[in-house]
Amino acid sequence: GESVGLHLPTLSVQEGDNSIINCAYSNSASDYFIWYKQESGKGPQFIIDIRSNMDKRQGQRVTVLLNKTVKHLSLQIAATQPGDSAVYFCAENTDNQGGKLIFGQGTELSVKP
Amino acid sequence: DGGITQSPKYLFRKEGQNVTLSCEQNLNHDAMYWYRQDPGQGLRLIYYSQIVNDFQKGDIAEGYSVSREKKESFPLTVTSAQKNPTAFYLCAAAALDGEKLFFGSGTQLSVL
């Protein structure tokens, strides 16, 4: 039969506002985390990463926050632009998985002009 | 796309046919990966290779095969045993296993 795709969580923001995309990770032993941006029909692009010995890291217009107590990761995008519209994935690296990255489902960000 | 070249961009498979997706990298990275992406879902690992002439199964390896004869190349074959092959396939490479992955632009495989 026909398969139906799941609906991604969606975040809709106004151009110029700040965006916050959240991710709950699964393994308290994970020591490396990464955010990717994927535009339609393209491969994921690296945005920013963070290790478990840090709780915050900043890039250009982006900030990643890590809360190990509640196993939560967030990506903040400042002054969101239409070009930021995409699906955003978080990924974690758990050593006991042989060093492979485990990806979340993704969040679709839609920026309204 | 960060030195990862996937071809073709679009591929069609007839029932019972094997098809091969190409992935070439010029980053000189040791680790290479194949992921499958279905609509509205995350990436699922098919196979990965940390060194030439060696590779390991990922979470959904059934119906797929790979080879790693050269550091630069990691082709994926979708065999006739894969009954639901329609998906977007992504190849990636990393300098260190499990660290920052660089992705190709993907191949969309569809069944005729």
mmCIF file of C-alpha atoms in Angstrom:
data_model
loop_
_atom_site.group_PDB
_atom_site.id
_atom_site.type_symbol
_atom_site.label_atom_id
_atom_site.label_comp_id
_atom_site.label_asym_id
_atom_site.label_seq_id
_atom_site.Cartn_x
_atom_site.Cartn_y
_atom_site.Cartn_z
ATOM 1 C CA GLY A 1 0.000 0.000 0.000
ATOM 2 C CA GLU A 2 0.953 3.642 -0.167
ATOM 3 C CA SER A 3 3.118 4.912 2.638
ATOM 4 C CA VAL A 4 2.349 8.261 4.175
ATOM 5 C CA GLY A 5 5.168 10.408 5.479
ATOM 6 C CA LEU A 6 5.121 11.647 9.016
ATOM 7 C CA HIS A 7 4.443 15.318 9.622
ATOM 8 C CA LEU A 8 7.503 17.072 10.950
ATOM 9 C CA PRO A 9 7.204 19.416 13.913
ATOM 10 C CA THR A 10 6.926 22.886 12.439
ATOM 11 C CA LEU A 11 8.035 26.264 13.725
ATOM 12 C CA SER A 12 6.741 29.383 12.015
ATOM 13 C CA VAL A 13 8.386 32.740 12.736
ATOM 14 C CA GLN A 14 8.273 36.262 11.380
ATOM 15 C CA GLU A 15 11.280 37.556 9.488
ATOM 16 C CA GLY A 16 13.568 39.381 11.889
ATOM 17 C CA ASP A 17 12.422 37.489 14.975
ATOM 18 C CA ASN A 18 14.622 35.040 16.841
ATOM 19 C CA SER A 19 13.976 31.315 16.398
ATOM 20 C CA ILE A 20 14.512 28.551 18.919
ATOM 21 C CA ILE A 21 14.524 24.957 17.754
ATOM 22 C CA ASN A 22 14.528 22.266 20.415
ATOM 23 C CA CYS A 23 15.805 18.719 20.502
ATOM 24 C CA ALA A 24 15.580 16.067 23.202
ATOM 25 C CA TYR A 25 18.379 13.551 22.950
ATOM 26 C CA SER A 26 18.221 9.971 24.061
ATOM 27 C CA ASN A 27 21.454 8.945 25.745
ATOM 28 C CA SER A 28 22.985 10.578 28.800
ATOM 29 C CA ALA A 29 26.374 9.163 27.704
ATOM 30 C CA SER A 30 26.386 11.175 24.458
ATOM 31 C CA ASP A 31 29.377 13.497 24.368
ATOM 32 C CA TYR A 32 29.116 15.279 21.030
ATOM 33 C CA PHE A 33 26.158 17.044 19.425
ATOM 34 C CA ILE A 34 25.663 18.685 16.075
ATOM 35 C CA TRP A 35 23.016 20.704 14.223
ATOM 36 C CA TYR A 36 22.360 20.433 10.501
ATOM 37 C CA LYS A 37 20.209 22.469 8.111
ATOM 38 C CA GLN A 38 18.571 20.729 5.161
ATOM 39 C CA GLU A 39 16.871 22.567 2.324
ATOM 40 C CA SER A 40 14.408 20.730 0.124
ATOM 41 C CA GLY A 41 16.065 18.248 -2.246
ATOM 42 C CA LYS A 42 19.553 18.921 -0.883
ATOM 43 C CA GLY A 43 21.955 17.268 1.530
ATOM 44 C CA PRO A 44 22.248 18.472 5.138
ATOM 45 C CA GLN A 45 24.666 21.322 5.812
ATOM 46 C CA PHE A 46 26.666 21.644 9.034
ATOM 47 C CA ILE A 47 25.617 24.570 11.230
ATOM 48 C CA ILE A 48 27.308 24.185 14.607
ATOM 49 C CA ASP A 49 28.516 21.527 17.027
ATOM 50 C CA ILE A 50 29.146 21.281 20.758
ATOM 51 C CA ARG A 51 30.849 18.847 23.112
ATOM 52 C CA SER A 52 29.426 17.724 26.418
ATOM 53 C CA ASN A 53 32.020 19.671 28.421
ATOM 54 C CA MET A 54 30.359 22.893 27.253
ATOM 55 C CA ASP A 55 26.842 24.234 27.782
ATOM 56 C CA LYS A 56 26.860 26.995 25.175
ATOM 57 C CA ARG A 57 28.562 27.728 21.894
ATOM 58 C CA GLN A 58 28.047 30.622 19.535
ATOM 59 C CA GLY A 59 28.486 30.952 15.808
ATOM 60 C CA GLN A 60 27.432 33.551 13.305
ATOM 61 C CA ARG A 61 23.773 34.338 14.166
ATOM 62 C CA VAL A 62 23.418 30.913 15.787
ATOM 63 C CA THR A 63 23.824 29.673 19.351
ATOM 64 C CA VAL A 64 23.612 26.105 20.596
ATOM 65 C CA LEU A 65 22.660 25.421 24.207
ATOM 66 C CA LEU A 66 23.169 22.076 25.910
ATOM 67 C CA ASN A 67 21.383 21.070 29.111
ATOM 68 C CA LYS A 68 22.739 17.692 30.141
ATOM 69 C CA THR A 69 20.543 17.488 33.229
ATOM 70 C CA VAL A 70 17.389 17.162 31.144
ATOM 71 C CA LYS A 71 19.087 15.894 27.962
ATOM 72 C CA HIS A 72 18.017 18.885 25.939
ATOM 73 C CA LEU A 73 19.687 20.678 23.064
ATOM 74 C CA SER A 74 18.502 23.884 21.433
ATOM 75 C CA LEU A 75 19.478 25.957 18.416
ATOM 76 C CA GLN A 76 18.836 29.674 18.517
ATOM 77 C CA ILE A 77 18.856 31.673 15.293
ATOM 78 C CA ALA A 78 19.027 35.432 15.668
ATOM 79 C CA ALA A 79 17.207 37.787 13.286
ATOM 80 C CA THR A 80 15.715 34.940 11.255
ATOM 81 C CA GLN A 81 15.755 35.444 7.488
ATOM 82 C CA PRO A 82 13.721 33.811 4.696
ATOM 83 C CA GLY A 83 16.857 31.908 3.684
ATOM 84 C CA ASP A 84 16.779 30.176 7.052
ATOM 85 C CA SER A 85 13.630 28.274 6.033
ATOM 86 C CA ALA A 86 14.588 24.604 6.051
ATOM 87 C CA VAL A 87 14.442 21.430 8.124
ATOM 88 C CA TYR A 88 16.840 21.414 11.069
ATOM 89 C CA PHE A 89 18.232 18.168 12.504
ATOM 90 C CA CYS A 90 20.068 17.557 15.720
ATOM 91 C CA ALA A 91 22.384 14.571 16.047
ATOM 92 C CA GLU A 92 24.219 12.976 18.960
ATOM 93 C CA ASN A 93 27.292 10.789 19.157
ATOM 94 C CA THR A 94 27.175 8.015 21.687
ATOM 95 C CA ASP A 95 30.419 6.107 22.117
ATOM 96 C CA ASN A 96 28.632 2.839 22.804
ATOM 97 C CA GLN A 97 27.075 3.058 19.333
ATOM 98 C CA GLY A 98 30.498 2.690 17.752
ATOM 99 C CA GLY A 99 30.936 6.395 17.278
ATOM 100 C CA LYS A 100 28.062 6.855 14.839
ATOM 101 C CA LEU A 101 25.880 9.948 14.806
ATOM 102 C CA ILE A 102 22.233 9.324 15.683
ATOM 103 C CA PHE A 103 19.855 11.802 14.012
ATOM 104 C CA GLY A 104 16.593 13.195 15.336
ATOM 105 C CA GLN A 105 13.422 13.493 13.260
ATOM 106 C CA GLY A 106 13.939 17.142 12.402
ATOM 107 C CA THR A 107 11.994 20.392 12.765
ATOM 108 C CA GLU A 108 10.746 22.418 9.828
ATOM 109 C CA LEU A 109 11.364 26.152 10.173
ATOM 110 C CA SER A 110 9.157 28.432 8.099
ATOM 111 C CA VAL A 111 10.000 32.143 7.960
ATOM 112 C CA LYS A 112 7.226 34.542 7.009
ATOM 113 C CA PRO A 113 8.308 37.737 5.234
ATOM 114 C CA ASP B 1 28.531 20.138 -1.136
ATOM 115 C CA GLY B 2 31.806 19.967 0.742
ATOM 116 C CA GLY B 3 33.657 17.767 -1.755
ATOM 117 C CA ILE B 4 31.152 14.907 -1.765
ATOM 118 C CA THR B 5 29.769 14.066 -5.202
ATOM 119 C CA GLN B 6 26.749 11.812 -5.576
ATOM 120 C CA SER B 7 25.384 10.588 -8.873
ATOM 121 C CA PRO B 8 22.950 10.349 -10.401
ATOM 122 C CA LYS B 9 20.628 12.985 -8.918
ATOM 123 C CA TYR B 10 17.574 10.933 -9.898
ATOM 124 C CA LEU B 11 17.418 7.162 -10.474
ATOM 125 C CA PHE B 12 14.609 4.837 -11.408
ATOM 126 C CA ARG B 13 14.564 1.150 -10.636
ATOM 127 C CA LYS B 14 12.520 -1.553 -12.273
ATOM 128 C CA GLU B 15 11.216 -4.433 -10.184
ATOM 129 C CA GLY B 16 13.861 -7.127 -9.695
ATOM 130 C CA GLN B 17 16.681 -4.842 -10.776
ATOM 131 C CA ASN B 18 19.819 -3.956 -8.845
ATOM 132 C CA VAL B 19 20.941 -0.329 -9.041
ATOM 133 C CA THR B 20 24.150 1.322 -7.871
ATOM 134 C CA LEU B 21 24.463 4.816 -6.434
ATOM 135 C CA SER B 22 27.810 6.512 -6.749
ATOM 136 C CA CYS B 23 29.582 8.498 -4.013
ATOM 137 C CA GLU B 24 32.998 10.096 -4.467
ATOM 138 C CA GLN B 25 34.853 12.380 -2.055
ATOM 139 C CA ASN B 26 37.938 14.557 -2.438
ATOM 140 C CA LEU B 27 38.254 15.457 1.236
ATOM 141 C CA ASN B 28 40.704 12.651 2.031
ATOM 142 C CA HIS B 29 38.412 11.538 4.867
ATOM 143 C CA ASP B 30 38.701 7.994 6.190
ATOM 144 C CA ALA B 31 35.075 7.457 7.260
ATOM 145 C CA MET B 32 32.194 7.278 4.781
ATOM 146 C CA TYR B 33 28.510 6.637 5.326
ATOM 147 C CA TRP B 34 25.243 5.942 3.527
ATOM 148 C CA TYR B 35 21.955 7.162 4.940
ATOM 149 C CA ARG B 36 18.384 6.713 3.812
ATOM 150 C CA GLN B 37 15.818 9.485 4.257
ATOM 151 C CA ASP B 38 12.072 8.987 3.878
ATOM 152 C CA PRO B 39 9.641 11.926 3.612
ATOM 153 C CA GLY B 40 9.191 13.747 6.902
ATOM 154 C CA GLN B 41 11.702 11.561 8.696
ATOM 155 C CA GLY B 42 15.262 11.711 9.910
ATOM 156 C CA LEU B 43 18.296 9.938 8.535
ATOM 157 C CA ARG B 44 18.752 6.200 9.029
ATOM 158 C CA LEU B 45 22.180 4.613 8.667
ATOM 159 C CA ILE B 46 22.532 1.887 6.036
ATOM 160 C CA TYR B 47 26.261 1.134 5.950
ATOM 161 C CA TYR B 48 29.458 2.826 7.003
ATOM 162 C CA SER B 49 33.163 2.377 6.405
ATOM 163 C CA GLN B 50 36.004 3.587 8.581
ATOM 164 C CA ILE B 51 38.844 2.379 6.344
ATOM 165 C CA VAL B 52 39.470 1.007 2.875
ATOM 166 C CA ASN B 53 38.380 -2.610 2.341
ATOM 167 C CA ASP B 54 36.309 -2.611 5.514
ATOM 168 C CA PHE B 55 32.681 -1.687 6.196
ATOM 169 C CA GLN B 56 29.961 -2.337 8.763
ATOM 170 C CA LYS B 57 26.202 -2.654 8.666
ATOM 171 C CA GLY B 58 24.119 0.173 10.004
ATOM 172 C CA ASP B 59 20.575 0.029 11.307
ATOM 173 C CA ILE B 60 18.837 -0.835 8.016
ATOM 174 C CA ALA B 61 21.404 -2.768 5.935
ATOM 175 C CA GLU B 62 19.053 -5.470 4.638
ATOM 176 C CA GLY B 63 18.616 -5.270 0.866
ATOM 177 C CA TYR B 64 21.733 -3.121 0.387
ATOM 178 C CA SER B 65 25.397 -3.782 -0.297
ATOM 179 C CA VAL B 66 28.524 -1.615 -0.422
ATOM 180 C CA SER B 67 32.198 -1.766 -1.300
ATOM 181 C CA ARG B 68 35.190 0.367 -0.299
ATOM 182 C CA GLU B 69 37.999 -0.479 -2.707
ATOM 183 C CA LYS B 70 39.336 3.066 -2.730
ATOM 184 C CA LYS B 71 39.415 5.764 -0.060
ATOM 185 C CA GLU B 72 37.627 8.192 -2.365
ATOM 186 C CA SER B 73 34.742 5.946 -3.363
ATOM 187 C CA PHE B 74 31.905 4.240 -1.477
ATOM 188 C CA PRO B 75 29.211 2.993 -3.904
ATOM 189 C CA LEU B 76 25.887 1.674 -2.634
ATOM 190 C CA THR B 77 23.946 -1.059 -4.431
ATOM 191 C CA VAL B 78 20.221 -1.309 -3.830
ATOM 192 C CA THR B 79 19.398 -4.934 -4.532
ATOM 193 C CA SER B 80 16.144 -6.545 -5.606
ATOM 194 C CA ALA B 81 15.823 -7.799 -2.028
ATOM 195 C CA GLN B 82 15.035 -4.238 -0.906
ATOM 196 C CA LYS B 83 11.262 -4.224 -1.317
ATOM 197 C CA ASN B 84 10.702 -0.554 -0.521
ATOM 198 C CA PRO B 85 13.631 1.279 -2.090
ATOM 199 C CA THR B 86 11.938 4.582 -2.865
ATOM 200 C CA ALA B 87 13.755 7.176 -0.769
ATOM 201 C CA PHE B 88 16.343 9.956 -0.783
ATOM 202 C CA TYR B 89 19.836 8.505 -0.318
ATOM 203 C CA LEU B 90 22.613 10.558 1.245
ATOM 204 C CA CYS B 91 26.321 9.838 1.285
ATOM 205 C CA ALA B 92 28.606 11.473 3.835
ATOM 206 C CA ALA B 93 32.245 11.530 4.878
ATOM 207 C CA ALA B 94 34.017 12.453 8.087
ATOM 208 C CA ALA B 95 37.619 12.889 9.114
ATOM 209 C CA LEU B 96 36.905 11.028 12.343
ATOM 210 C CA ASP B 97 34.159 8.450 12.794
ATOM 211 C CA GLY B 98 31.175 9.993 14.526
ATOM 212 C CA GLU B 99 32.369 13.581 14.188
ATOM 213 C CA LYS B 100 31.239 16.296 11.798
ATOM 214 C CA LEU B 101 29.828 14.701 8.652
ATOM 215 C CA PHE B 102 29.954 16.362 5.257
ATOM 216 C CA PHE B 103 27.051 15.328 3.047
ATOM 217 C CA GLY B 104 26.581 14.999 -0.672
ATOM 218 C CA SER B 105 23.583 16.431 -2.509
ATOM 219 C CA GLY B 106 21.690 13.138 -2.488
ATOM 220 C CA THR B 107 20.142 10.702 -4.955
ATOM 221 C CA GLN B 108 16.374 10.310 -5.229
ATOM 222 C CA LEU B 109 15.568 6.688 -6.053
ATOM 223 C CA SER B 110 12.118 5.791 -7.310
ATOM 224 C CA VAL B 111 10.518 2.541 -8.445
ATOM 225 C CA LEU B 112 8.967 2.274 -11.911
#
